[in-house]
mmCIF file of C-alpha atoms in Angstrom:
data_model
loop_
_atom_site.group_PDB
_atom_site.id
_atom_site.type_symbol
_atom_site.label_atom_id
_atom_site.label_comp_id
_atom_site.label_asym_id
_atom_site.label_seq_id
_atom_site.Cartn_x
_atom_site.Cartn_y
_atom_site.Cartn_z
ATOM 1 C CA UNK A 1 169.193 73.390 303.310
ATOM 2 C CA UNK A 2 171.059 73.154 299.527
ATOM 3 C CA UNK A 3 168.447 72.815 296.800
ATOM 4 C CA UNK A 4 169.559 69.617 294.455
ATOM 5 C CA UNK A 5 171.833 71.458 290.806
ATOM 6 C CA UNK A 6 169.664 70.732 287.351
ATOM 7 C CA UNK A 7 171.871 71.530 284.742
ATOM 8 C CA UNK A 8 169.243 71.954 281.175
ATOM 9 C CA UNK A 9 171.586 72.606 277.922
ATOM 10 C CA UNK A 10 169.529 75.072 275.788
ATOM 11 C CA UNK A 11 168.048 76.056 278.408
ATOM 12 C CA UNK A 12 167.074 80.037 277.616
ATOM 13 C CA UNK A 13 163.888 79.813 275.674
ATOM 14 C CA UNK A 14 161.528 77.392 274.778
ATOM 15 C CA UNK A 15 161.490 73.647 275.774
ATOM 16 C CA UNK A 16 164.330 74.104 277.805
ATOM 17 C CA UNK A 17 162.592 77.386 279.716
ATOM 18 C CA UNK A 18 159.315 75.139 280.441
ATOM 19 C CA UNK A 19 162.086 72.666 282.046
ATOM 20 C CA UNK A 20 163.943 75.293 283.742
ATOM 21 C CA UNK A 21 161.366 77.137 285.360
ATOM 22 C CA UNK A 22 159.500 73.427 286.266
ATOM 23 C CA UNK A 23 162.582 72.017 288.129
ATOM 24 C CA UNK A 24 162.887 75.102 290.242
ATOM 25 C CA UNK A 25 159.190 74.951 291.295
ATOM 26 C CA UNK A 26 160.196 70.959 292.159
ATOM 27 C CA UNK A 27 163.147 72.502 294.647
ATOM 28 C CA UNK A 28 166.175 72.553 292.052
ATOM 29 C CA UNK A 29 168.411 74.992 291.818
ATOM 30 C CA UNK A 30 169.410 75.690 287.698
ATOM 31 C CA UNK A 31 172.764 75.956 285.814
ATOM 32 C CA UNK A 32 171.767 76.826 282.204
ATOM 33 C CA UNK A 33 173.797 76.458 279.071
ATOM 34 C CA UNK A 34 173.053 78.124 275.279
ATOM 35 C CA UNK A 35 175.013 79.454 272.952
ATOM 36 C CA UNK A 36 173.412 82.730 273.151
ATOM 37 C CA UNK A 37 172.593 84.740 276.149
ATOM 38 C CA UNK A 38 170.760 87.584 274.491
ATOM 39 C CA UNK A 39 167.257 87.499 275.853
ATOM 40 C CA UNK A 40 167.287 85.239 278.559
ATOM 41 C CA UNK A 41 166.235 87.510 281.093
ATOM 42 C CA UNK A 42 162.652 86.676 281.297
ATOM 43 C CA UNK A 43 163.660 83.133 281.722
ATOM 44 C CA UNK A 44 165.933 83.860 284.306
ATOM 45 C CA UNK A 45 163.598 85.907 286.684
ATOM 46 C CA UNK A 46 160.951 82.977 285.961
ATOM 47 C CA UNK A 47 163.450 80.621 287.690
ATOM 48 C CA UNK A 48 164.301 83.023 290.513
ATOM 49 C CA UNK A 49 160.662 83.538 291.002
ATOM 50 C CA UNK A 50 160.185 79.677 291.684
ATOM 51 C CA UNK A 51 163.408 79.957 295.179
ATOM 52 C CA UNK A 52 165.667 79.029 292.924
ATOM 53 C CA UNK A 53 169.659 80.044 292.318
ATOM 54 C CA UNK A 54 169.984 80.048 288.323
ATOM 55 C CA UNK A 55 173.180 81.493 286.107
ATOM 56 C CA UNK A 56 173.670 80.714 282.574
ATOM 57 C CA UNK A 57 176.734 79.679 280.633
ATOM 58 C CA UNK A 58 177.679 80.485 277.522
ATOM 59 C CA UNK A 59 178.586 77.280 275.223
ATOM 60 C CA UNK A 60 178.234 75.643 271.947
ATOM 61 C CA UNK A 61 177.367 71.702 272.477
ATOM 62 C CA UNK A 62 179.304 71.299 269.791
ATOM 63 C CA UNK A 63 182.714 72.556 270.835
ATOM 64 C CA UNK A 64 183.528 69.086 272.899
ATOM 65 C CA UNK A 65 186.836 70.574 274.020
ATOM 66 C CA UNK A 66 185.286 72.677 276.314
ATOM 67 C CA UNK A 67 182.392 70.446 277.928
ATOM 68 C CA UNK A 68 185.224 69.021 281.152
ATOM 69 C CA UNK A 69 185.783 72.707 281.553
ATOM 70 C CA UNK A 70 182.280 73.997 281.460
ATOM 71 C CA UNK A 71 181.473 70.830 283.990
ATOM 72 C CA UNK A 72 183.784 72.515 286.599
ATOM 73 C CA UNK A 73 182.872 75.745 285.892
ATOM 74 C CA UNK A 74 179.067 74.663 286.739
ATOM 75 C CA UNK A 75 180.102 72.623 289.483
ATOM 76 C CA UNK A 76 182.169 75.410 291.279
ATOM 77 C CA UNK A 77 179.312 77.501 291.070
ATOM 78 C CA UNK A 78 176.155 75.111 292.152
ATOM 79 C CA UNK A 79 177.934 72.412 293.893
ATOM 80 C CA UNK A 80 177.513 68.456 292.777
ATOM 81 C CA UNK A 81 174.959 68.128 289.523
ATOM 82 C CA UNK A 82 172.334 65.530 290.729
ATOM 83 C CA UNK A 83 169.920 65.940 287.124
ATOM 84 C CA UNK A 84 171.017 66.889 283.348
ATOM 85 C CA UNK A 85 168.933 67.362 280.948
ATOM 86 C CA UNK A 86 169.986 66.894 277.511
ATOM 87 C CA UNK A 87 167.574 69.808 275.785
ATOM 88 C CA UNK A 88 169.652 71.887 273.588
ATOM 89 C CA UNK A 89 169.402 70.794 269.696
ATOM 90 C CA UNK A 90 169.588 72.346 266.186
ATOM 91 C CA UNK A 91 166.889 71.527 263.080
ATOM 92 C CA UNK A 92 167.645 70.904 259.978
ATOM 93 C CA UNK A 93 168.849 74.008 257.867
ATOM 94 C CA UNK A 94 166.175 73.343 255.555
ATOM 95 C CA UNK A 95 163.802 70.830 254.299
ATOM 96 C CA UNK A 96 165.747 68.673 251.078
ATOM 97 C CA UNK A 97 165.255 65.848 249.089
ATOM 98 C CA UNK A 98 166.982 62.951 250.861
ATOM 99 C CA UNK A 99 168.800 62.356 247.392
ATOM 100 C CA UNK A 100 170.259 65.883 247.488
ATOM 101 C CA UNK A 101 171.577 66.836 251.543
ATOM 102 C CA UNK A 102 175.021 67.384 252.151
ATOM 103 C CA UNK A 103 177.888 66.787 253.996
ATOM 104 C CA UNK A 104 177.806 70.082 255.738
ATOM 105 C CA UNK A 105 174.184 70.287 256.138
ATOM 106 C CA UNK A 106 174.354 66.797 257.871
ATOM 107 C CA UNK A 107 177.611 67.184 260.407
ATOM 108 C CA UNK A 108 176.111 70.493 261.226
ATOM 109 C CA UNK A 109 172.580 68.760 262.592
ATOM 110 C CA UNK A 110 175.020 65.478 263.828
ATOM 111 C CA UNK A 111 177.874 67.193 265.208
ATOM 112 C CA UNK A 112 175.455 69.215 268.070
ATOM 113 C CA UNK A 113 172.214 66.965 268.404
ATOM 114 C CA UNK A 114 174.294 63.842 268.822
ATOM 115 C CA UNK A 115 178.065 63.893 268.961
ATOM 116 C CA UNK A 116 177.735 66.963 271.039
ATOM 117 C CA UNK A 117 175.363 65.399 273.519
ATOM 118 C CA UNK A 118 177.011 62.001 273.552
ATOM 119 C CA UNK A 119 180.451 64.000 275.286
ATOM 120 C CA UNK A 120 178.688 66.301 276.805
ATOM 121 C CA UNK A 121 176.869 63.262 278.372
ATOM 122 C CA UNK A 122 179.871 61.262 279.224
ATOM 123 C CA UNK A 123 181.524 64.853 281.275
ATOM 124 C CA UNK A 124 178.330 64.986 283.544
ATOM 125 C CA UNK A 125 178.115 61.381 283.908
ATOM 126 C CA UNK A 126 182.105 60.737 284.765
ATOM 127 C CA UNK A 127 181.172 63.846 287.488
ATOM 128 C CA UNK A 128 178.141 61.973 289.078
ATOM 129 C CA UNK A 129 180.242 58.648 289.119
ATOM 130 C CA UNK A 130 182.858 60.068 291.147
ATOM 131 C CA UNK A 131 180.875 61.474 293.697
ATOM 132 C CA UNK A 132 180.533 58.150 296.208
ATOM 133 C CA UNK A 133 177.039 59.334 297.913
ATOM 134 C CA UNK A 134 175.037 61.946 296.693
ATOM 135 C CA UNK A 135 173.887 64.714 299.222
ATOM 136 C CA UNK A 136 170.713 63.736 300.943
ATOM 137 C CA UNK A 137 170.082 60.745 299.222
ATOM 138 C CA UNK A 138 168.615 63.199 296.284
ATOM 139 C CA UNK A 139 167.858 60.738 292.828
ATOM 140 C CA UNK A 140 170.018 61.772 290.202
ATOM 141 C CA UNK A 141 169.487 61.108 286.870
ATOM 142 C CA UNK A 142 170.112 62.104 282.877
ATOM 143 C CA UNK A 143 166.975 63.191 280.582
ATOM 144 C CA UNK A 144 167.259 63.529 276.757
ATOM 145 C CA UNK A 145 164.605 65.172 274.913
ATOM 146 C CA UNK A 146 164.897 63.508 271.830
ATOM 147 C CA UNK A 147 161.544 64.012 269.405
ATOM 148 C CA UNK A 148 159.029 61.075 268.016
ATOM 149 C CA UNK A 149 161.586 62.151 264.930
ATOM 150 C CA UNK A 150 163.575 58.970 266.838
ATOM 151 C CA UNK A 151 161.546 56.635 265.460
ATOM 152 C CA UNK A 152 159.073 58.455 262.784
ATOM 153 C CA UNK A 153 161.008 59.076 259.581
ATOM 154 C CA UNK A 154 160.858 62.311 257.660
ATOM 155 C CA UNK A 155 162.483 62.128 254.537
ATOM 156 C CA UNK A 156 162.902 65.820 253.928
ATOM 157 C CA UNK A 157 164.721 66.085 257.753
ATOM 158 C CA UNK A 158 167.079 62.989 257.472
ATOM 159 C CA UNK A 159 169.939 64.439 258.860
ATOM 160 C CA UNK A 160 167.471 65.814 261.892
ATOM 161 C CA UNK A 161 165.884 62.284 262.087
ATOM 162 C CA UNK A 162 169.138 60.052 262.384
ATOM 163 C CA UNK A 163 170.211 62.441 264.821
ATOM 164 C CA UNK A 164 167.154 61.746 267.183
ATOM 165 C CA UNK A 165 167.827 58.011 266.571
ATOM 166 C CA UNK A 166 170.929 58.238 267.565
ATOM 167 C CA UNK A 167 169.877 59.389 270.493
ATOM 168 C CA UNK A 168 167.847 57.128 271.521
ATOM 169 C CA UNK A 169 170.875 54.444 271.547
ATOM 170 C CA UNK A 170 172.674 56.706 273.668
ATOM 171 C CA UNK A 171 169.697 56.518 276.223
ATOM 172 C CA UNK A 172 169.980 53.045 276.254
ATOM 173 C CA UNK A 173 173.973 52.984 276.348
ATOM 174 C CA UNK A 174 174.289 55.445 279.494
ATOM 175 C CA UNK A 175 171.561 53.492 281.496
ATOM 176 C CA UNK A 176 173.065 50.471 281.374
ATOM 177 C CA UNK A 177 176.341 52.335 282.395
ATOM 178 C CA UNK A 178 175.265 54.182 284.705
ATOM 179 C CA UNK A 179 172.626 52.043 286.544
ATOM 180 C CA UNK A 180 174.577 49.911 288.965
ATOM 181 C CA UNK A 181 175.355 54.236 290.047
ATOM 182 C CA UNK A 182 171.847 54.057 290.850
ATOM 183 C CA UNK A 183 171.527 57.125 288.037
ATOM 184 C CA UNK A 184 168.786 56.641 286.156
ATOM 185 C CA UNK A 185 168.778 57.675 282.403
ATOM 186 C CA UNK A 186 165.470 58.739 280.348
ATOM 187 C CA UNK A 187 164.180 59.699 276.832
ATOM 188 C CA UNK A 188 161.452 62.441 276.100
ATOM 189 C CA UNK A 189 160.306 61.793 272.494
ATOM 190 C CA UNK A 190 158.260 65.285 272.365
ATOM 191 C CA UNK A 191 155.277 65.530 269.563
ATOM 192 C CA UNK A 192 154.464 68.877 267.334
ATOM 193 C CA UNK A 193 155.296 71.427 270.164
ATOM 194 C CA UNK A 194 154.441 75.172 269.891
ATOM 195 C CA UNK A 195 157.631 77.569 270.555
ATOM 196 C CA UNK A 196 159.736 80.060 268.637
ATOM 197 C CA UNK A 197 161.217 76.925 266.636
ATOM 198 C CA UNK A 198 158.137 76.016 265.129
ATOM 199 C CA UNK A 199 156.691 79.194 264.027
ATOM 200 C CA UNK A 200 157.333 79.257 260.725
ATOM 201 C CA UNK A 201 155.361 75.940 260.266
ATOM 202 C CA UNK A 202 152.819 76.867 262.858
ATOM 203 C CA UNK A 203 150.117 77.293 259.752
ATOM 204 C CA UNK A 204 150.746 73.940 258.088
ATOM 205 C CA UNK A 205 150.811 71.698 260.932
ATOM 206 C CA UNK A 206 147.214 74.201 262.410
ATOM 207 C CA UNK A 207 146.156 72.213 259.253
ATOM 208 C CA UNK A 208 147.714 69.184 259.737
ATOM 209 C CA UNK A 209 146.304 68.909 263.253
ATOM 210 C CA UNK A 210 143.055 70.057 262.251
ATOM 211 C CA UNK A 211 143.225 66.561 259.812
ATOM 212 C CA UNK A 212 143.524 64.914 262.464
ATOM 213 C CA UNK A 213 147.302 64.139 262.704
ATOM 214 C CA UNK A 214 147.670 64.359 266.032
ATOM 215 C CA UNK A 215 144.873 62.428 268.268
ATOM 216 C CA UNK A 216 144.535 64.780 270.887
ATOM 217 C CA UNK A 217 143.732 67.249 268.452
ATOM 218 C CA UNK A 218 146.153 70.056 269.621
ATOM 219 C CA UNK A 219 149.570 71.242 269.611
ATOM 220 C CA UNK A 220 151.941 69.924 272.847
ATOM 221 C CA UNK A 221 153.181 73.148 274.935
ATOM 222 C CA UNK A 222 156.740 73.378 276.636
ATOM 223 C CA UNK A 223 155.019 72.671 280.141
ATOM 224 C CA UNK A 224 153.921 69.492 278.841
ATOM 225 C CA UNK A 225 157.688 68.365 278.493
ATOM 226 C CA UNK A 226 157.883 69.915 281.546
ATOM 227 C CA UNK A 227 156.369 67.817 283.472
ATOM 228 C CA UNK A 228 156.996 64.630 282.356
ATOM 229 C CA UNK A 229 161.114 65.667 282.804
ATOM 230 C CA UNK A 230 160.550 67.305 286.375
ATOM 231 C CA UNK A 231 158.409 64.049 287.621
ATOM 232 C CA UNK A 232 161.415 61.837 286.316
ATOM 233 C CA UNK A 233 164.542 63.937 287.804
ATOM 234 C CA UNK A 234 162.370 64.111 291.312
ATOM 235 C CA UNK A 235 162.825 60.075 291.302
ATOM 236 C CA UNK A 236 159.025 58.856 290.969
ATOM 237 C CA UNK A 237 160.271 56.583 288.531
ATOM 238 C CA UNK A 238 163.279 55.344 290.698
ATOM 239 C CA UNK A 239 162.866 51.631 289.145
ATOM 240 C CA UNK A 240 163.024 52.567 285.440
ATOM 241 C CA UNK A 241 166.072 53.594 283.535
ATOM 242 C CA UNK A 242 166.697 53.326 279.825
ATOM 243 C CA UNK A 243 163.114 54.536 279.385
ATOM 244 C CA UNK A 244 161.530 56.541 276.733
ATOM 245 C CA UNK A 245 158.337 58.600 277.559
ATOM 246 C CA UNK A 246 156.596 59.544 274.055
ATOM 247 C CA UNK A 247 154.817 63.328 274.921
ATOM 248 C CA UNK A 248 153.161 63.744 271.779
ATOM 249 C CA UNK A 249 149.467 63.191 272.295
ATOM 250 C CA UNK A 250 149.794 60.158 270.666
ATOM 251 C CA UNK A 251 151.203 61.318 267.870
ATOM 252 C CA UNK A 252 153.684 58.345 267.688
ATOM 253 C CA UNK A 253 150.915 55.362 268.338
ATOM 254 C CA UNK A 254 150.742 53.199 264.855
ATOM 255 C CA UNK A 255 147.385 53.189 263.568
ATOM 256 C CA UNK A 256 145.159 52.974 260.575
#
C-alpha cells in the first residue's frame, strides 16, 4: 500500500527535520525542499529509518518562477501531495532600529517568508484542487509554521515580524479557499525554539528564560513542532481549518 506524500519546504535541518522525520513515523512518505543540500544526510537516513521514501529538491522559495515546475517535479516522483508544510523561512539579517531598516533588508525577509510562501502555497493548493478524490480517503491539508513573532512585536525584527503576520492572513485566506476541498489549512506559531538558528542567542534568551519569560520555564525543541504538525496533517483535527496552534509554552498568553 502507497504511504500518503508530505512535502516540508526547509526541510534539511532543524524545525523542518523534527517535521520530516515525525511525518514518516505517522506513515508519510517525504519530498523535501532547501536551498542547500549540503549536510542533509543525517536527516535523510532519519526519514528512511522511520519506512519512509524521502528525496530532496533543491529550491529557493523565493524564485516563484520555478514553484509550478518544482510541483511536478515532486509530484512525478511521490505521486499526489496530500500535506505541505510551509517550514522554510529566513531571519532578519540583523537586529536594527525600526527607524533605520532598509529596503533590501526588508524584501529580502518579505520576498521568502511571505511572498514566497503565498505562491508557493497557491502551486500545491491548485495541485490538491484538481485531484477530484484523494487516494484512500487520506486528509490533506496545508501547515504554516509561522512564530508567536505573528502577533508579538519586536521592534528590532520588523521586517521578520510583518512577515509572520502576514502569514497568518494567508492561513486564514487559503482555508476559506480551500475548505469546501475538504483541505484543511493550519498555523504553528512556534515559541523560543533551540536549533542551529538560534545559537547565537542561545545565552541571552538561557537568561531570559531563566527570568521567567517563558512559563514553562524551558526552551521548545523541534519535536515539539513536531508533533503538533504531524497530529494535524494525520486529520485529528478534521473539523478545524483556519486554525492557529501557539507551541510556545505559553510564551504568547497576555499576562501581568
Amino acid at each position: 500500500m502507497s504511504r500518503p506524500l508530505a512535502v516540508v519546504t526547509g526541510g534539511r535541518r532543524g524545525i523542518g527535520a523534527g517535521i520530516a522525520i515525525e511525518l514518516a513515523g505517522r506513515g508519510f512518505d517525504l519530498a523535501l525542499t532547501d536551498i542547500d543540500t549540503t549536510d542533509a544526510a543525517d536527516t535523510l537516513a532519519a526519514v528512511t529509518a522511520q519506512g519512509a521514501r524521502v528525496t530532496l529538491f533543491q529550491a529557493n522559495l523565493g524564485d516563484t518562477a520555478r514553484h509550478s515546475e518544482l510541483v511536478d517535479e515532486i509530484v512525478a516522483w511521490g505521486g499526489p501531495i496530500t500535506c505541505l508544510v510551509n517550514n522554510a523561512g529566513v531571519p532578519a539579517a540583523q537586529r536594527t532600529d525600526l527607524l533605520e531598516v532598509t529596503a533590501d533588508a526588508y524584501d529580502s525577509v518579505l520576498d521568502v517568508n511571505l511572498r514566497g510562501t503565498f505562491f508557493f502555497t497557491q502551486a500545491v493548493a491548485r495541485h490538491m484542487v484538481a485531484i477530484a478524490v484523494p487516494t484512500g480517503n487520506q486528509p490533506r491539508c496545508i501547515v504554516t509554521i509561522s512564530s508567536v513573532s505573528a502577533e508579538m512585536a519586536s521592534i528590532a525584527r520588523g521586517e521578520y515580524c510583518l512577515s509572520k503576520a502576514g502569514l497568518a492572513m494567508l492561513t486564514k485566506l487559503f482555508a476559506l479557499r480551500l475548505a469546501p476541498h475538504d483541505i484543511g489549512v493550519f498555523e504553528v506559531r512556534p515559541g523560543i525554539i533551540r536549533t542551529s538558528m538560534t545559537q547565537a542567542v542561545a545565552t541571552t534568551y538561557d537568561q531570559r528564560i531563566a527570568d521567567g519569560l517563558v512559563p514553562m520555564a524551558r526552551w521548545g525543541t523541534s519535536h515539539d513542532v513536531a508533533q503538533a504538525v504531524a497530529a494535524l496533517a494525520s486529520g485529528q483535527f478534521a473539523f478545524a481549518t483556519g486554525t492557529v496552534i501557539n507551541v510556545d509554552g505559553a510564551l504568547s498568553v497576555p499576562r501581568f
